[in-house]
CSV table of C-alpha atoms in Angstrom, one decimal:
chain,number,residue,atom,x,y,z
A,651,GLU,CA,-16.2,-24.2,20.9
A,652,LEU,CA,-13.5,-22.5,21.4
A,653,PRO,CA,-11.1,-21.4,18.2
A,654,LYS,CA,-7.9,-23.9,17.7
A,655,ASN,CA,-6.2,-21.3,15.4
A,656,ILE,CA,-6.1,-17.4,15.9
A,657,ILE,CA,-5.1,-15.8,12.3
A,658,VAL,CA,-3.0,-12.3,12.6
A,659,THR,CA,-1.5,-10.5,9.6
A,660,ASP,CA,2.1,-10.1,10.8
A,661,GLU,CA,4.3,-10.7,13.9
A,662,ASN,CA,3.8,-7.1,15.1
A,663,ARG,CA,0.2,-8.1,15.7
A,664,LEU,CA,1.3,-11.3,16.9
A,665,SER,CA,2.7,-9.5,19.8
A,666,LEU,CA,-0.2,-7.8,21.0
A,667,LEU,CA,-2.0,-10.4,21.4
A,668,PRO,CA,-2.7,-12.0,25.1
A,669,THR,CA,0.3,-14.1,25.8
A,670,PHE,CA,-1.9,-17.3,26.8
A,671,ALA,CA,-3.6,-16.7,23.1
A,672,ARG,CA,0.0,-16.8,21.5
A,673,SER,CA,0.4,-20.3,21.3
A,674,LYS,CA,-2.6,-20.5,18.8
A,675,ALA,CA,-1.7,-17.7,16.7
A,676,VAL,CA,-0.3,-18.4,13.3
A,677,VAL,CA,0.6,-15.4,11.4
A,678,ILE,CA,-0.4,-15.2,7.4
A,679,PRO,CA,0.1,-12.1,5.9
A,680,ASN,CA,-1.9,-10.3,3.5
A,681,VAL,CA,-0.3,-11.2,0.3
A,682,PRO,CA,-1.7,-11.7,-3.4
A,683,ARG,CA,-1.6,-14.7,-5.4
A,684,THR,CA,1.4,-15.1,-8.0
A,685,HIS,CA,0.4,-13.4,-11.4
A,686,LYS,CA,2.3,-12.0,-14.1
A,687,TYR,CA,1.8,-8.2,-14.5
A,688,PRO,CA,2.3,-6.2,-17.5
A,689,ALA,CA,5.2,-3.9,-18.2
A,690,PRO,CA,4.8,-0.1,-17.3
A,691,GLU,CA,3.6,1.9,-20.0
A,692,PRO,CA,6.0,4.2,-21.1
A,693,ASP,CA,7.0,7.2,-19.3
A,694,ARG,CA,4.9,10.2,-20.3
A,695,ASN,CA,6.9,12.9,-18.3
A,696,THR,CA,4.2,12.9,-15.6
A,697,LEU,CA,3.9,11.3,-11.8
A,698,THR,CA,1.3,9.4,-11.5
A,699,LEU,CA,-0.2,8.9,-8.0
A,700,CYS,CA,-2.4,5.2,-7.7
A,701,TYR,CA,-4.6,5.8,-4.4
A,702,PHE,CA,-6.9,3.0,-4.1
A,703,GLY,CA,-9.2,1.2,-1.1
A,704,THR,CA,-11.0,3.5,1.4
A,705,LEU,CA,-10.6,6.9,0.4
A,706,ALA,CA,-11.0,9.8,3.2
A,707,GLN,CA,-9.3,13.2,3.7
A,708,GLU,CA,-6.7,12.0,6.4
A,709,ARG,CA,-6.1,8.7,5.0
A,710,GLY,CA,-4.4,10.2,1.8
A,711,SER,CA,-6.8,12.7,0.1
A,712,LEU,CA,-4.9,15.7,1.6
A,713,PHE,CA,-1.7,14.1,0.7
A,714,VAL,CA,-3.0,13.7,-2.8
A,715,ARG,CA,-4.4,17.3,-2.8
A,716,GLY,CA,-1.1,18.7,-1.7
A,717,LEU,CA,1.1,16.9,-4.4
A,718,LEU,CA,-1.9,17.9,-7.2
A,719,ASP,CA,-1.4,21.6,-6.1
A,720,ALA,CA,2.3,21.6,-6.1
A,721,SER,CA,2.8,20.5,-9.7
A,722,GLU,CA,0.4,20.5,-12.9
A,723,ARG,CA,2.3,17.0,-13.9
A,724,VAL,CA,1.0,15.2,-11.0
A,725,GLU,CA,-1.8,12.8,-11.6
A,726,CYS,CA,-3.9,10.6,-9.8
A,727,ILE,CA,-5.9,7.3,-10.1
A,728,ALA,CA,-8.5,6.7,-7.9
A,729,ALA,CA,-10.5,3.7,-7.1
A,730,GLY,CA,-12.5,2.6,-4.1
A,731,TRP,CA,-14.9,3.7,-1.1
A,732,VAL,CA,-15.3,7.5,-1.2
A,733,SER,CA,-15.8,8.6,2.5
A,734,ASP,CA,-16.0,12.2,3.1
A,735,ASP,CA,-16.7,15.4,1.3
A,736,TYR,CA,-13.2,16.5,0.8
A,737,THR,CA,-12.6,13.2,-1.0
A,738,THR,CA,-15.5,13.7,-3.1
A,739,GLU,CA,-14.6,17.0,-4.0
A,740,LEU,CA,-10.7,15.6,-4.9
A,741,CYS,CA,-12.2,12.8,-7.3
A,742,SER,CA,-13.8,15.7,-9.5
A,743,HIS,CA,-10.6,17.3,-9.9
A,744,PRO,CA,-9.6,17.5,-13.7
A,745,ARG,CA,-6.1,15.6,-12.4
A,746,VAL,CA,-7.8,12.9,-11.0
A,747,ARG,CA,-9.0,9.5,-12.6
A,748,PHE,CA,-12.0,8.3,-10.4
A,749,LEU,CA,-13.0,4.5,-11.4
A,750,GLY,CA,-15.3,3.7,-8.4
A,751,SER,CA,-15.1,0.4,-6.8
A,752,LYS,CA,-12.8,-2.2,-8.2
A,753,PRO,CA,-11.6,-5.7,-7.5
A,754,GLN,CA,-8.2,-5.7,-6.3
A,755,ALA,CA,-6.8,-7.7,-9.1
A,756,GLU,CA,-7.8,-4.9,-11.6
A,757,VAL,CA,-6.7,-2.0,-9.7
A,758,ASN,CA,-3.3,-4.2,-9.3
A,759,GLU,CA,-3.2,-4.5,-13.4
A,760,ILE,CA,-3.4,-0.5,-13.6
A,761,LEU,CA,-1.1,0.0,-10.8
A,762,ALA,CA,1.8,-2.0,-12.7
A,763,ARG,CA,0.7,-0.6,-16.0
A,764,GLN,CA,0.5,3.0,-15.0
A,765,GLY,CA,1.4,3.8,-11.4
A,766,ASP,CA,4.5,5.5,-10.3
A,767,TYR,CA,3.5,5.2,-6.4
A,768,LEU,CA,1.0,3.9,-4.6
A,769,ILE,CA,-0.5,5.8,-2.0
A,770,ALA,CA,-0.7,4.3,1.9
A,771,ILE,CA,-1.2,7.3,4.0
A,772,TYR,CA,-2.8,6.7,7.7
A,773,PRO,CA,-3.6,9.4,10.4
A,774,ILE,CA,-1.4,7.9,13.6
A,775,ASN,CA,-4.0,8.9,15.9
A,776,ASN,CA,-4.9,5.8,17.3
A,777,ASP,CA,-3.7,2.0,18.0
A,778,ASN,CA,-5.3,0.4,15.1
A,779,ASN,CA,-3.8,2.9,12.6
A,780,ARG,CA,-0.3,2.4,13.9
A,781,ASN,CA,-0.6,-1.4,13.9
A,782,ALA,CA,-2.5,-1.5,10.5
A,783,SER,CA,-1.0,-4.2,8.3
A,784,PRO,CA,-1.9,-2.9,4.9
A,785,ASN,CA,-2.1,-5.3,2.0
A,786,LYS,CA,-1.0,-2.4,-0.2
A,787,ILE,CA,2.6,-3.1,0.4
A,788,PHE,CA,2.4,-6.4,-1.1
A,789,ASP,CA,0.6,-5.3,-4.0
A,790,ALA,CA,3.1,-2.4,-4.6
A,791,LEU,CA,6.0,-4.9,-4.2
A,792,HIS,CA,4.1,-7.3,-6.8
A,793,THR,CA,3.7,-4.4,-9.3
A,794,LYS,CA,6.7,-3.5,-8.7
A,795,THR,CA,5.4,-0.1,-7.9
A,796,PRO,CA,7.1,1.9,-4.8
A,797,VAL,CA,5.0,3.0,-1.8
A,798,ILE,CA,4.7,6.2,-0.1
A,799,ILE,CA,3.4,5.0,3.6
A,800,SER,CA,3.3,7.1,6.8
A,801,ASP,CA,6.5,6.6,8.8
A,802,GLY,CA,4.5,6.2,11.8
A,803,VAL,CA,3.0,2.8,11.2
A,804,VAL,CA,4.8,-0.3,12.2
A,805,ALA,CA,4.6,-1.8,8.6
A,806,ALA,CA,6.6,1.2,7.2
A,807,GLU,CA,9.6,-0.6,8.9
A,808,LEU,CA,9.7,-3.5,6.4
A,809,VAL,CA,9.2,-0.8,3.6
A,810,GLU,CA,12.2,0.9,4.8
A,811,ASP,CA,14.2,-2.0,5.4
A,812,LYS,CA,13.6,-3.7,2.0
A,813,GLY,CA,13.6,-0.4,0.2
A,814,TRP,CA,10.2,-0.7,-1.4
A,815,GLY,CA,9.0,2.5,-1.1
A,816,ILE,CA,9.2,6.1,0.8
A,817,LEU,CA,8.6,7.2,4.2
A,818,ILE,CA,6.4,10.4,4.8
A,819,ASN,CA,5.9,12.2,8.3
A,820,SER,CA,2.2,12.6,7.5
A,821,GLU,CA,1.8,14.4,10.8
A,822,ILE,CA,3.3,17.8,10.2
A,823,ALA,CA,3.4,20.3,7.7
A,824,LEU,CA,4.7,19.3,4.4
A,825,ASN,CA,6.7,20.7,1.4
A,826,TYR,CA,4.7,19.4,-1.2
A,827,SER,CA,6.8,20.9,-3.9
A,828,GLN,CA,10.1,19.4,-2.5
A,829,ILE,CA,8.3,16.0,-2.2
A,830,VAL,CA,7.1,16.2,-5.9
A,831,GLU,CA,10.9,16.8,-6.8
A,832,GLU,CA,11.9,13.6,-4.7
A,833,LEU,CA,9.4,11.4,-6.0
A,834,ASN,CA,10.1,12.4,-9.4
A,835,ALA,CA,13.9,11.8,-9.0
A,836,ARG,CA,13.8,8.8,-7.2
A,837,LYS,CA,11.0,6.8,-9.0
A,838,ASN,CA,13.2,4.3,-11.3
A,839,ASP,CA,15.6,3.9,-8.4
A,840,PHE,CA,13.4,1.4,-6.6
A,841,VAL,CA,14.1,-2.1,-7.1
A,842,PHE,CA,11.9,-5.1,-6.1
A,843,LEU,CA,13.8,-8.5,-6.0
A,844,ASP,CA,12.2,-11.9,-7.4
A,845,GLN,CA,12.9,-13.3,-4.4
A,846,ASP,CA,11.1,-11.0,-2.5
A,847,ILE,CA,8.3,-11.2,-4.6
A,848,LEU,CA,8.1,-15.2,-4.2
A,849,ALA,CA,8.5,-15.0,-0.5
A,850,HIS,CA,5.5,-13.0,-0.4
A,851,THR,CA,2.9,-14.7,-2.6
A,852,TRP,CA,0.1,-16.8,-1.2
A,853,GLU,CA,1.1,-19.6,-2.3
A,854,THR,CA,4.4,-19.6,-0.6
A,855,VAL,CA,2.6,-18.3,2.6
A,856,LYS,CA,-0.1,-21.4,2.6
A,857,PHE,CA,2.4,-23.7,2.1
A,858,GLN,CA,4.4,-22.5,5.3
A,859,ASN,CA,1.5,-22.5,7.4
A,860,THR,CA,-0.2,-25.6,6.1
A,861,SER,CA,0.2,-28.8,7.7
A,862,PRO,CA,0.0,-32.3,5.6
A,863,CYS,CA,-3.8,-32.6,6.5
A,864,GLY,CA,-4.5,-29.4,4.8
A,865,ALA,CA,-5.2,-27.0,8.5
A,866,PRO,CA,-3.2,-24.4,9.7
A,867,SER,CA,0.2,-25.7,11.6
């Protein structure tokens, strides 16, 4: 039996479908459920990076290590799946707290309480990475934590447009000391509007994409 609907996670991925398939497609972003997150802990005069998900050298580990080396006041909380030896070594760094694999709801609680930034770095060396639709953007929105995202990812346009974080060109040599200065200077400058949070909840998205009989429209 042929599928009645094709689910994609954003408008960009919808545009990548063959023309004949688009009439069956529905956009359902990978957004979290509504949840009241705890208030952030008092500022401890550190810069705390949260690094969650698939952990790999080119997907954030190299970037995190650069920031750690640039300043002794940079710390990192990591959780997820370690993909290479470089990241294994990073997780043993004295200023990295590696939590292993944790449920998304649990890491979002940590993010809300302790995170100054959420890492979303992707190597822009293939179409899959360029067209990534990271749920991290919406985790950052809901926990009111700015995201650091590669500027070559199409979804980074949303981050830039809404002012939800900082774009990084991860394909060039970076001045990590300068980036640390910028991150410290701007970490309290970001505004996450309640209307944006509400618009990007599972309850809202589900309602918009569900017909009265309960099937995707």
